[in-house]
PDB file of C-alpha atoms in Angstrom:
ATOM      1  CA  MET Y   1      -8.227   4.358 -14.136  1.00 56.00           C
ATOM      2  CA  SER Y   2     -10.559   2.508 -11.804  1.00 64.00           C
ATOM      3  CA  ASP Y   3      -8.870  -0.732 -12.881  1.00 83.00           C
ATOM      4  CA  GLU Y   4      -5.572   0.587 -11.497  1.00 82.00           C
ATOM      5  CA  PHE Y   5      -7.232   1.400  -8.179  1.00 81.00           C
ATOM      6  CA  SER Y   6      -8.874  -2.032  -7.916  1.00 86.00           C
ATOM      7  CA  ALA Y   7      -5.622  -3.770  -8.872  1.00 86.00           C
ATOM      8  CA  ALA Y   8      -3.713  -1.714  -6.295  1.00 84.00           C
ATOM      9  CA  ILE Y   9      -6.116  -2.659  -3.529  1.00 86.00           C
ATOM     10  CA  LEU Y  10      -5.855  -6.357  -4.396  1.00 88.00           C
ATOM     11  CA  ALA Y  11      -2.059  -6.271  -4.736  1.00 87.00           C
ATOM     12  CA  HIS Y  12      -1.556  -4.558  -1.400  1.00 86.00           C
ATOM     13  CA  GLN Y  13      -3.999  -6.912   0.336  1.00 89.00           C
ATOM     14  CA  THR Y  14      -1.938  -9.771  -1.101  1.00 89.00           C
ATOM     15  CA  TRP Y  15       1.217  -8.221   0.356  1.00 87.00           C
ATOM     16  CA  VAL Y  16      -0.435  -8.041   3.767  1.00 89.00           C
ATOM     17  CA  ALA Y  17      -1.370 -11.734   3.527  1.00 91.00           C
ATOM     18  CA  ARG Y  18       2.185 -12.684   2.492  1.00 88.00           C
ATOM     19  CA  PHE Y  19       3.689 -10.760   5.402  1.00 89.00           C
ATOM     20  CA  GLN Y  20       1.106 -12.235   7.783  1.00 89.00           C
ATOM     21  CA  ASN Y  21       2.118 -15.737   6.674  1.00 89.00           C
ATOM     22  CA  ALA Y  22       5.773 -14.868   7.166  1.00 85.00           C
ATOM     23  CA  VAL Y  23       5.113 -13.488  10.656  1.00 85.00           C
ATOM     24  CA  LYS Y  24       3.189 -16.666  11.561  1.00 84.00           C
ATOM     25  CA  GLY Y  25       6.052 -18.785  10.224  1.00 82.00           C
ATOM     26  CA  ILE Y  26       3.843 -20.346   7.543  1.00 83.00           C
ATOM     27  CA  ASP Y  27       5.931 -19.067   4.667  1.00 75.00           C
ATOM     28  CA  ARG Y  28       9.229 -17.328   5.284  1.00 68.00           C
ATOM     29  CA  GLU Y  29       9.595 -16.053   1.726  1.00 70.00           C
ATOM     30  CA  GLU Y  30      12.649 -13.814   1.773  1.00 75.00           C
ATOM     31  CA  GLN Y  31      11.802 -10.144   1.251  1.00 81.00           C
ATOM     32  CA  ASN Y  32      14.524  -7.684   0.324  1.00 89.00           C
ATOM     33  CA  PRO Y  33      13.807  -4.750   2.662  1.00 93.00           C
ATOM     34  CA  ASP Y  34      15.283  -2.203   0.249  1.00 92.00           C
ATOM     35  CA  LEU Y  35      12.990  -3.362  -2.556  1.00 92.00           C
ATOM     36  CA  VAL Y  36       9.980  -3.536  -0.243  1.00 93.00           C
ATOM     37  CA  ARG Y  37      10.554   0.036   0.955  1.00 95.00           C
ATOM     38  CA  ASP Y  38      10.671   1.541  -2.550  1.00 96.00           C
ATOM     39  CA  ASP Y  39       7.088   2.566  -3.313  1.00 95.00           C
ATOM     40  CA  THR Y  40       7.935   3.158  -6.983  1.00 95.00           C
ATOM     41  CA  LEU Y  41       8.742  -0.494  -7.762  1.00 93.00           C
ATOM     42  CA  CYS Y  42       5.332  -2.129  -7.379  1.00 89.00           C
ATOM     43  CA  GLN Y  43       2.917  -1.971 -10.311  1.00 86.00           C
ATOM     44  CA  PHE Y  44       0.652   0.591  -8.654  1.00 88.00           C
ATOM     45  CA  GLY Y  45       3.615   2.687  -7.522  1.00 90.00           C
ATOM     46  CA  ARG Y  46       4.949   2.886 -11.078  1.00 90.00           C
ATOM     47  CA  TRP Y  47       1.512   3.867 -12.361  1.00 89.00           C
ATOM     48  CA  LEU Y  48       0.945   6.324  -9.495  1.00 91.00           C
ATOM     49  CA  HIS Y  49       4.194   8.217 -10.032  1.00 93.00           C
ATOM     50  CA  ALA Y  50       3.662   8.332 -13.801  1.00 92.00           C
ATOM     51  CA  ASN Y  51       0.067   9.621 -13.650  1.00 90.00           C
ATOM     52  CA  PRO Y  52      -0.322  12.495 -11.186  1.00 92.00           C
ATOM     53  CA  GLY Y  53      -3.043  14.015 -13.376  1.00 90.00           C
ATOM     54  CA  ALA Y  54      -5.238  10.918 -13.112  1.00 89.00           C
ATOM     55  CA  PHE Y  55      -6.725  11.991  -9.781  1.00 92.00           C
ATOM     56  CA  SER Y  56      -9.614  14.231  -8.824  1.00 91.00           C
ATOM     57  CA  SER Y  57      -7.223  16.882  -7.510  1.00 93.00           C
ATOM     58  CA  PRO Y  58      -3.531  17.458  -6.788  1.00 95.00           C
ATOM     59  CA  MET Y  59      -4.355  17.146  -3.081  1.00 96.00           C
ATOM     60  CA  ALA Y  60      -5.975  13.728  -3.618  1.00 94.00           C
ATOM     61  CA  TYR Y  61      -2.908  12.595  -5.567  1.00 95.00           C
ATOM     62  CA  GLU Y  62      -0.495  13.742  -2.852  1.00 96.00           C
ATOM     63  CA  ARG Y  63      -2.608  12.138  -0.112  1.00 96.00           C
ATOM     64  CA  ILE Y  64      -2.681   8.778  -1.916  1.00 95.00           C
ATOM     65  CA  LYS Y  65       1.022   8.989  -2.744  1.00 96.00           C
ATOM     66  CA  LEU Y  66       1.813   9.592   0.942  1.00 96.00           C
ATOM     67  CA  MET Y  67      -0.424   6.721   2.074  1.00 95.00           C
ATOM     68  CA  HIS Y  68       1.185   4.408  -0.464  1.00 94.00           C
ATOM     69  CA  ARG Y  69       4.657   5.395   0.750  1.00 95.00           C
ATOM     70  CA  SER Y  70       3.570   4.818   4.369  1.00 94.00           C
ATOM     71  CA  PHE Y  71       2.312   1.345   3.456  1.00 93.00           C
ATOM     72  CA  HIS Y  72       5.685   0.458   1.939  1.00 94.00           C
ATOM     73  CA  THR Y  73       7.507   1.873   4.960  1.00 95.00           C
ATOM     74  CA  ALA Y  74       5.421  -0.308   7.285  1.00 93.00           C
ATOM     75  CA  ALA Y  75       6.128  -3.357   5.086  1.00 93.00           C
ATOM     76  CA  TRP Y  76       9.844  -2.490   5.089  1.00 95.00           C
ATOM     77  CA  GLU Y  77       9.891  -2.446   8.891  1.00 94.00           C
ATOM     78  CA  ILE Y  78       8.443  -5.961   8.950  1.00 92.00           C
ATOM     79  CA  ALA Y  79      10.887  -7.195   6.288  1.00 92.00           C
ATOM     80  CA  VAL Y  80      13.802  -5.904   8.383  1.00 93.00           C
ATOM     81  CA  MET Y  81      12.392  -7.493  11.536  1.00 92.00           C
ATOM     82  CA  LEU Y  82      11.939 -10.822   9.768  1.00 90.00           C
ATOM     83  CA  GLN Y  83      15.555 -10.726   8.606  1.00 89.00           C
ATOM     84  CA  GLU Y  84      16.682  -9.964  12.141  1.00 89.00           C
ATOM     85  CA  HIS Y  85      14.429 -12.720  13.579  1.00 85.00           C
ATOM     86  CA  LYS Y  86      12.622 -10.338  15.937  1.00 83.00           C
ATOM     87  CA  PRO Y  87      10.110 -11.744  18.469  1.00 79.00           C
ATOM     88  CA  SER Y  88       6.607 -12.539  17.273  1.00 80.00           C
ATOM     89  CA  GLU Y  89       4.992  -9.972  19.569  1.00 83.00           C
ATOM     90  CA  SER Y  90       6.927  -7.122  17.947  1.00 86.00           C
ATOM     91  CA  LEU Y  91       6.154  -8.450  14.501  1.00 90.00           C
ATOM     92  CA  GLU Y  92       2.452  -8.724  15.287  1.00 89.00           C
ATOM     93  CA  ARG Y  93       2.328  -5.084  16.433  1.00 90.00           C
ATOM     94  CA  HIS Y  94       3.908  -4.070  13.146  1.00 93.00           C
ATOM     95  CA  MET Y  95       1.488  -6.318  11.248  1.00 93.00           C
ATOM     96  CA  ASN Y  96      -1.380  -4.442  12.872  1.00 93.00           C
ATOM     97  CA  ALA Y  97       0.118  -1.187  11.587  1.00 92.00           C
ATOM     98  CA  LEU Y  98       0.532  -2.667   8.089  1.00 93.00           C
ATOM     99  CA  ARG Y  99      -3.082  -3.878   8.069  1.00 93.00           C
ATOM    100  CA  ASP Y 100      -4.230  -0.425   9.193  1.00 93.00           C
ATOM    101  CA  GLN Y 101      -2.168   1.230   6.439  1.00 92.00           C
ATOM    102  CA  SER Y 102      -3.627  -1.190   3.895  1.00 92.00           C
ATOM    103  CA  LYS Y 103      -7.216  -0.510   4.999  1.00 93.00           C
ATOM    104  CA  LEU Y 104      -6.663   3.247   4.932  1.00 93.00           C
ATOM    105  CA  LEU Y 105      -5.098   3.107   1.473  1.00 91.00           C
ATOM    106  CA  ALA Y 106      -7.880   0.832   0.172  1.00 91.00           C
ATOM    107  CA  SER Y 107     -10.696   3.015   1.506  1.00 93.00           C
ATOM    108  CA  THR Y 108      -9.053   6.166   0.153  1.00 93.00           C
ATOM    109  CA  LEU Y 109      -8.554   4.559  -3.262  1.00 91.00           C
ATOM    110  CA  MET Y 110     -12.202   3.449  -3.300  1.00 91.00           C
ATOM    111  CA  ALA Y 111     -13.354   6.962  -2.419  1.00 92.00           C
ATOM    112  CA  GLU Y 112     -11.150   8.404  -5.166  1.00 91.00           C
ATOM    113  CA  LYS Y 113     -12.463   5.847  -7.635  1.00 89.00           C
ATOM    114  CA  LEU Y 114     -16.047   6.852  -6.799  1.00 90.00           C
ATOM    115  CA  ALA Y 115     -15.202  10.561  -7.044  1.00 89.00           C
ATOM    116  CA  LEU Y 116     -13.693  10.041 -10.490  1.00 88.00           C
ATOM    117  CA  GLU Y 117     -16.648   7.930 -11.639  1.00 87.00           C
ATOM    118  CA  ASN Y 118     -19.060  10.610 -10.426  1.00 86.00           C
ATOM    119  CA  ASP Y 119     -17.065  13.308 -12.250  1.00 79.00           C
ATOM    120  CA  THR Y 120     -17.084  11.179 -15.420  1.00 74.00           C
ATOM    121  CA  ASN Y 121     -20.850  10.745 -15.152  1.00 72.00           C
ATOM    122  CA  GLY Y 122     -21.368  14.474 -14.693  1.00 63.00           C
ATOM    123  CA  GLU Y 123     -22.229  14.114 -11.031  1.00 53.00           C
ATOM    124  CA  SER Y 124     -19.514  16.365  -9.679  1.00 49.00           C
ATOM    125  CA  SER Y 125     -19.859  17.054  -5.986  1.00 46.00           C
ATOM    126  CA  ASN Y 126     -18.709  20.639  -6.558  1.00 47.00           C
ATOM    127  CA  PRO Y 127     -21.680  22.955  -7.192  1.00 43.00           C
TER     128      PRO Y 127
END
């Protein structure tokens, strides 16, 4: 399971870098907004929706699922703006939101990974 979390963090950081390059005009790789918005199409999204029992609690699963969906929504907004050739200032504000979503998702996934490792090692935080 921890491999899925690590892979998800790396994949979503890569997405942020790709969108940052597009916003800066370095690489205008075409992104289909409808595909970007669908949080069930990326590798982690497919795994996430297929494995709700792989988390420390149903609440942790729902929280991560919501964060993942929010990340894809933020990426979708940028993809739409790039297609519509919106001004750089607007794009940069949205990039800040995408970076924030990515950091929040990454830190939450790392915390979940640690919680699961502690539970596996018999170090449950619940007395």
